[in-house]
Amino acid sequence: MEKKTERVELLVKNIPGVLMQVVGHIRNEGWNIKRLWVDETENSEFSHMEIDVEGTHTKLALVMEHLLDIDCVVSVAMNVGGKKQIRNKRLVPAIQKDQAQEKISAIPAKKSGTFRILTVNPGSTSTKFALYDNDEEIFSHIIRHDSKNLERCGSVLGQKNYRKNQILEVLGRAGMDMSSIDAIAGRGGFLKPVESGTYLVNETMLEDLRSAATAIHASVLGGIIADEIAEQHEIPAFVVDPIVVDETDRKAKLTGMPGIERTSIFHALNQKAIARRLAAKLGKPYENCRFIVAHLGGGITVGAHCYGRVIDVNDGLSGEGAFTPERSGGVPAVPLIQMCYSGEYTKEEMIDRVSKKGGMLAYLGTNDMRSVEKMIKSGDEFAALVLDTMAYQVSKEIGAMTAVLEGRVDAIVLTGGLAYSSRFTGSIKERVDRLAPIYVFPGEDEMLALKEGALRVLRGEESVSLYE
């Protein structure tokens, strides 16, 4: 098929890796770059790019729409039918990205005989928190932070007061009586490996959360913020099923290379909560069930739940398992080693390629499933291949965990944000639905899971665990 060349003009955000995102996306689409030119604009936050793109006529017709799907691209201009067309992405003012000023609903008075629990879940660019009276959610809020404000804090730990003060400000606007809270549960971060459970935040845990080795993700602030608020009101602060829950079998640890052992880092909070919820639905104790739970999100982890313990699970952060919207998953070791020693990448860049800038993002320039499904609907065969391959790899992981459970599986569970995609879950179901009944719980109920862990302790249904 005859190829032609078109000039594309882009306005892009000046963020790290912007050139790699744009160039990588163009190449992955099957277009050739004949010329690329970048210049600054009057606004230091944006740059102007001109790219001469070579491709087939049918592919070039999709250039504007597909490039605009890249997060860092603000506008795209090119000649269509002899006329210059410009498409813009609506920019959200910075004030809307941070502390929202929308009307806050009033928090009702605490009901007699109930436990009131505050849950805190800091994410990379947001802070979620909610209030529960026993099992009833009475208030929830999400603060979406402007990345510039977070950068001014200097580090993840430096964001602690900034995030905590915004939580307290919103609660104050809602008329919150802080003395009515019985406990606070915060999301756990990179701690030492622990058994599943609800842990009291103590000084040993705080020291580990504040250490340079663990303070690499905002999740560490969950326990720290929970403790600081709890201390003011003389109530307990908890961390529930942190990501380092390790119940894996010894045989799951060895790798074949002495000096490197497999570690258990996974979506323990959501996996455990969903598994307990399904067990209750089936009328069985979680401790009597054999489940495979696949958490499908920015990271993908597939765990074998055997009688209340996760005896094997892929380390979704370090490059095991299926590739994900932003992680590489398992790749052949020798070519990876050769890439590391090629001199083209620094150590930090290689880690980013594995844990932050791999997978769907590297192939398609976006980690948003909705954007990928739009690309597929527009006839993008490569986008369809990437999505179906990701589902294929998840299915392989589920098959592997079936072997771990010796073929005796009560149910397979699909959960996480990607589980909202019927195309994605449907592709998985086609391959594994003969192994066991499949249940889909879309989304991440981390706030609910935090509440449930704290409530089990307050009700005396579970003994509080101590971090040592």
CSV table of C-alpha atoms in Angstrom, one decimal, residues 77-293:
chain,number,residue,atom,x,y,z
A,77,ALA,CA,-2.7,20.3,14.0
A,78,MET,CA,-2.3,18.9,10.5
A,79,ASN,CA,-3.6,19.3,6.9
A,80,VAL,CA,-6.7,17.3,6.1
A,81,GLY,CA,-8.1,17.5,2.6
A,82,GLY,CA,-5.9,20.5,1.9
A,83,LYS,CA,-7.1,22.4,4.9
A,84,LYS,CA,-5.4,22.8,8.3
A,85,GLN,CA,-7.4,21.4,11.1
A,86,ILE,CA,-6.6,21.9,14.8
A,87,ARG,CA,-7.9,19.8,17.7
A,88,ASN,CA,-7.5,20.8,21.3
A,89,LYS,CA,-7.6,19.0,24.6
A,90,ARG,CA,-9.6,21.0,27.1
A,91,LEU,CA,-7.1,22.1,29.9
A,92,VAL,CA,-8.3,21.9,33.4
A,93,PRO,CA,-7.3,25.0,35.5
A,94,ALA,CA,-4.8,24.1,38.2
A,95,ILE,CA,-7.2,25.2,41.0
A,96,GLN,CA,-9.6,22.4,40.0
A,97,LYS,CA,-6.9,19.8,40.2
A,98,ASP,CA,-6.2,20.4,43.9
A,99,GLN,CA,-8.3,21.3,46.9
A,100,ALA,CA,-11.8,21.3,45.5
A,101,GLN,CA,-14.1,24.2,46.6
A,102,GLU,CA,-17.3,22.4,45.7
A,103,LYS,CA,-20.1,22.3,48.3
A,104,ILE,CA,-19.3,19.8,51.0
A,105,SER,CA,-22.1,17.8,52.5
A,106,ALA,CA,-22.6,18.0,56.2
A,107,ILE,CA,-21.5,15.0,58.3
A,108,PRO,CA,-24.5,13.6,60.3
A,109,ALA,CA,-24.3,13.1,64.0
A,110,LYS,CA,-22.9,9.7,65.2
A,111,LYS,CA,-25.5,7.1,65.7
A,112,SER,CA,-25.8,5.6,69.2
A,113,GLY,CA,-24.0,2.2,69.6
A,114,THR,CA,-21.9,2.5,66.4
A,115,PHE,CA,-18.2,2.6,65.8
A,116,ARG,CA,-17.1,5.7,63.7
A,117,ILE,CA,-14.1,5.0,61.6
A,118,LEU,CA,-12.0,7.4,59.4
A,119,THR,CA,-10.1,5.8,56.5
A,120,VAL,CA,-7.2,7.5,54.7
A,121,ASN,CA,-5.8,6.4,51.4
A,122,PRO,CA,-3.1,8.6,49.8
A,123,GLY,CA,-2.4,8.0,46.2
A,124,SER,CA,0.3,9.4,43.9
A,125,THR,CA,-1.8,12.5,43.0
A,126,SER,CA,-4.8,12.2,45.2
A,127,THR,CA,-5.9,11.7,48.8
A,128,LYS,CA,-9.1,9.7,49.4
A,129,PHE,CA,-10.8,9.6,52.8
A,130,ALA,CA,-14.1,8.4,54.1
A,131,LEU,CA,-16.1,8.1,57.3
A,132,TYR,CA,-18.1,5.0,58.3
A,133,ASP,CA,-20.6,4.4,61.1
A,134,ASN,CA,-20.2,0.7,61.4
A,135,ASP,CA,-20.8,-0.6,57.9
A,136,GLU,CA,-22.5,2.6,56.6
A,137,GLU,CA,-20.5,5.1,54.7
A,138,ILE,CA,-21.6,8.6,55.9
A,139,PHE,CA,-19.0,10.7,54.1
A,140,SER,CA,-16.4,10.4,51.4
A,141,HIS,CA,-14.1,12.8,49.6
A,142,ILE,CA,-11.3,12.8,47.1
A,143,ILE,CA,-8.7,15.7,47.0
A,144,ARG,CA,-7.0,15.7,43.6
A,145,HIS,CA,-3.6,17.4,44.0
A,146,ASP,CA,-1.9,19.7,41.5
A,147,SER,CA,1.4,18.0,40.8
A,148,LYS,CA,3.3,21.3,41.1
A,149,ASN,CA,2.0,21.6,44.7
A,150,LEU,CA,3.3,18.1,45.5
A,151,GLU,CA,6.7,18.9,43.9
A,152,ARG,CA,7.0,21.9,46.1
A,153,CYS,CA,6.9,19.6,49.1
A,154,GLY,CA,10.2,18.2,48.0
A,155,SER,CA,9.6,14.5,48.8
A,156,VAL,CA,6.8,12.0,49.6
A,157,LEU,CA,7.4,12.5,53.3
A,158,GLY,CA,7.4,16.3,52.8
A,159,GLN,CA,3.8,16.0,51.6
A,160,LYS,CA,2.5,14.8,55.0
A,161,ASN,CA,1.4,18.1,56.5
A,162,TYR,CA,0.1,19.4,53.2
A,163,ARG,CA,-2.2,16.3,52.7
A,164,LYS,CA,-3.2,16.1,56.4
A,165,ASN,CA,-4.1,19.7,56.6
A,166,GLN,CA,-6.3,19.4,53.6
A,167,ILE,CA,-8.1,16.4,55.0
A,168,LEU,CA,-8.8,18.3,58.3
A,169,GLU,CA,-9.9,21.4,56.4
A,170,VAL,CA,-12.5,19.4,54.4
A,171,LEU,CA,-13.7,17.6,57.5
A,172,GLY,CA,-14.0,21.0,59.3
A,173,ARG,CA,-16.1,22.4,56.5
A,174,ALA,CA,-18.4,19.4,56.8
A,175,GLY,CA,-18.9,20.1,60.5
A,176,MET,CA,-17.0,17.1,61.7
A,177,ASP,CA,-16.9,16.4,65.4
A,178,MET,CA,-13.4,14.8,65.6
A,179,SER,CA,-14.1,13.5,69.1
A,180,SER,CA,-16.7,11.2,67.7
A,181,ILE,CA,-14.1,9.0,65.8
A,182,ASP,CA,-13.3,5.7,67.4
A,183,ALA,CA,-10.4,4.7,65.1
A,184,ILE,CA,-8.5,5.7,62.0
A,185,ALA,CA,-7.3,3.2,59.4
A,186,GLY,CA,-4.6,4.2,56.8
A,187,ARG,CA,-3.3,2.5,53.8
A,188,GLY,CA,0.0,0.7,54.4
A,189,GLY,CA,3.2,1.2,52.5
A,190,PHE,CA,6.5,-0.7,51.9
A,191,LEU,CA,7.1,-2.3,55.3
A,192,LYS,CA,8.8,-5.5,56.3
A,193,PRO,CA,7.0,-8.6,55.2
A,194,VAL,CA,4.1,-9.4,57.5
A,195,GLU,CA,1.2,-11.8,57.9
A,196,SER,CA,-2.3,-10.6,56.8
A,197,GLY,CA,-4.1,-8.6,59.5
A,198,THR,CA,-5.0,-5.3,61.0
A,199,TYR,CA,-1.9,-3.7,62.5
A,200,LEU,CA,-1.7,-1.1,65.3
A,201,VAL,CA,0.5,1.8,64.1
A,202,ASN,CA,3.4,1.9,66.6
A,203,GLU,CA,6.7,3.6,66.7
A,204,THR,CA,8.5,0.7,65.0
A,205,MET,CA,6.2,0.9,62.1
A,206,LEU,CA,6.5,4.7,61.9
A,207,GLU,CA,10.3,4.4,61.8
A,208,ASP,CA,10.1,2.0,58.9
A,209,LEU,CA,7.5,4.1,57.1
A,210,ARG,CA,9.7,7.2,57.4
A,211,SER,CA,12.9,5.4,56.1
A,212,ALA,CA,14.4,6.3,52.8
A,213,ALA,CA,13.9,2.7,51.6
A,214,THR,CA,10.2,2.7,52.0
A,215,ALA,CA,9.2,6.3,51.5
A,216,ILE,CA,9.0,6.0,47.7
A,217,HIS,CA,5.2,6.0,47.3
A,218,ALA,CA,2.4,8.1,48.9
A,219,SER,CA,0.9,5.0,50.5
A,220,VAL,CA,3.4,5.3,53.3
A,221,LEU,CA,1.6,8.5,54.4
A,222,GLY,CA,-1.6,6.6,55.2
A,223,GLY,CA,-0.3,5.2,58.4
A,224,ILE,CA,1.7,8.3,59.3
A,225,ILE,CA,-1.3,10.7,58.8
A,226,ALA,CA,-3.6,8.3,60.6
A,227,ASP,CA,-1.3,8.1,63.6
A,228,GLU,CA,-0.9,11.9,63.9
A,229,ILE,CA,-4.6,12.6,63.8
A,230,ALA,CA,-5.3,9.6,66.1
A,231,GLU,CA,-2.7,10.8,68.7
A,232,GLN,CA,-4.5,14.1,69.0
A,233,HIS,CA,-7.7,12.4,70.0
A,234,GLU,CA,-6.3,9.4,71.9
A,235,ILE,CA,-7.7,6.8,69.6
A,236,PRO,CA,-6.0,3.9,67.8
A,237,ALA,CA,-4.6,4.1,64.3
A,238,PHE,CA,-4.4,1.0,62.1
A,239,VAL,CA,-2.9,-0.2,58.9
A,240,VAL,CA,-4.8,-3.1,57.2
A,241,ASP,CA,-3.2,-5.7,54.9
A,242,PRO,CA,-0.3,-3.6,53.6
A,243,ILE,CA,1.1,-4.4,50.2
A,244,VAL,CA,3.9,-6.5,51.8
A,245,VAL,CA,1.7,-9.2,53.2
A,246,ASP,CA,3.7,-12.3,52.8
A,247,GLU,CA,2.1,-15.7,53.3
A,248,THR,CA,3.8,-17.4,50.3
A,249,ASP,CA,4.9,-21.0,50.3
A,250,ARG,CA,8.7,-21.6,50.6
A,251,LYS,CA,8.6,-23.2,47.2
A,252,ALA,CA,7.3,-19.9,45.7
A,253,LYS,CA,10.4,-18.1,46.9
A,254,LEU,CA,13.3,-19.7,45.0
A,255,THR,CA,14.0,-18.3,41.6
A,256,GLY,CA,16.8,-20.5,40.2
A,257,MET,CA,19.4,-17.8,40.9
A,258,PRO,CA,20.9,-17.9,44.4
A,259,GLY,CA,20.9,-14.4,45.9
A,260,ILE,CA,17.6,-13.4,44.3
A,261,GLU,CA,14.4,-14.6,45.9
A,262,ARG,CA,10.8,-13.8,44.8
A,263,THR,CA,9.1,-11.3,47.1
A,264,SER,CA,5.4,-10.9,48.0
A,265,ILE,CA,4.4,-7.4,46.9
A,266,PHE,CA,0.8,-7.2,45.7
A,267,HIS,CA,-2.6,-5.6,46.1
A,268,ALA,CA,-3.2,-7.4,49.4
A,269,LEU,CA,-5.8,-4.9,50.8
A,270,ASN,CA,-8.2,-5.2,47.8
A,271,GLN,CA,-7.5,-8.9,47.1
A,272,LYS,CA,-8.2,-10.0,50.7
A,273,ALA,CA,-11.3,-7.8,51.0
A,274,ILE,CA,-12.8,-9.1,47.7
A,275,ALA,CA,-12.0,-12.7,48.6
A,276,ARG,CA,-13.7,-12.3,52.0
A,277,ARG,CA,-16.7,-10.7,50.3
A,278,LEU,CA,-17.0,-13.5,47.8
A,279,ALA,CA,-16.7,-16.1,50.5
A,280,ALA,CA,-19.6,-14.5,52.4
A,281,LYS,CA,-21.6,-14.4,49.2
A,282,LEU,CA,-21.0,-18.1,48.8
A,283,GLY,CA,-22.0,-18.7,52.4
A,284,LYS,CA,-18.5,-20.0,53.4
A,285,PRO,CA,-15.7,-18.8,55.7
A,286,TYR,CA,-12.8,-17.3,53.7
A,287,GLU,CA,-10.6,-19.7,55.6
A,288,ASN,CA,-12.4,-22.6,53.9
A,289,CYS,CA,-12.1,-21.4,50.3
A,290,ARG,CA,-9.6,-21.8,47.4
A,291,PHE,CA,-9.7,-18.7,45.2
A,292,ILE,CA,-7.7,-17.2,42.4
A,293,VAL,CA,-7.9,-13.4,42.7
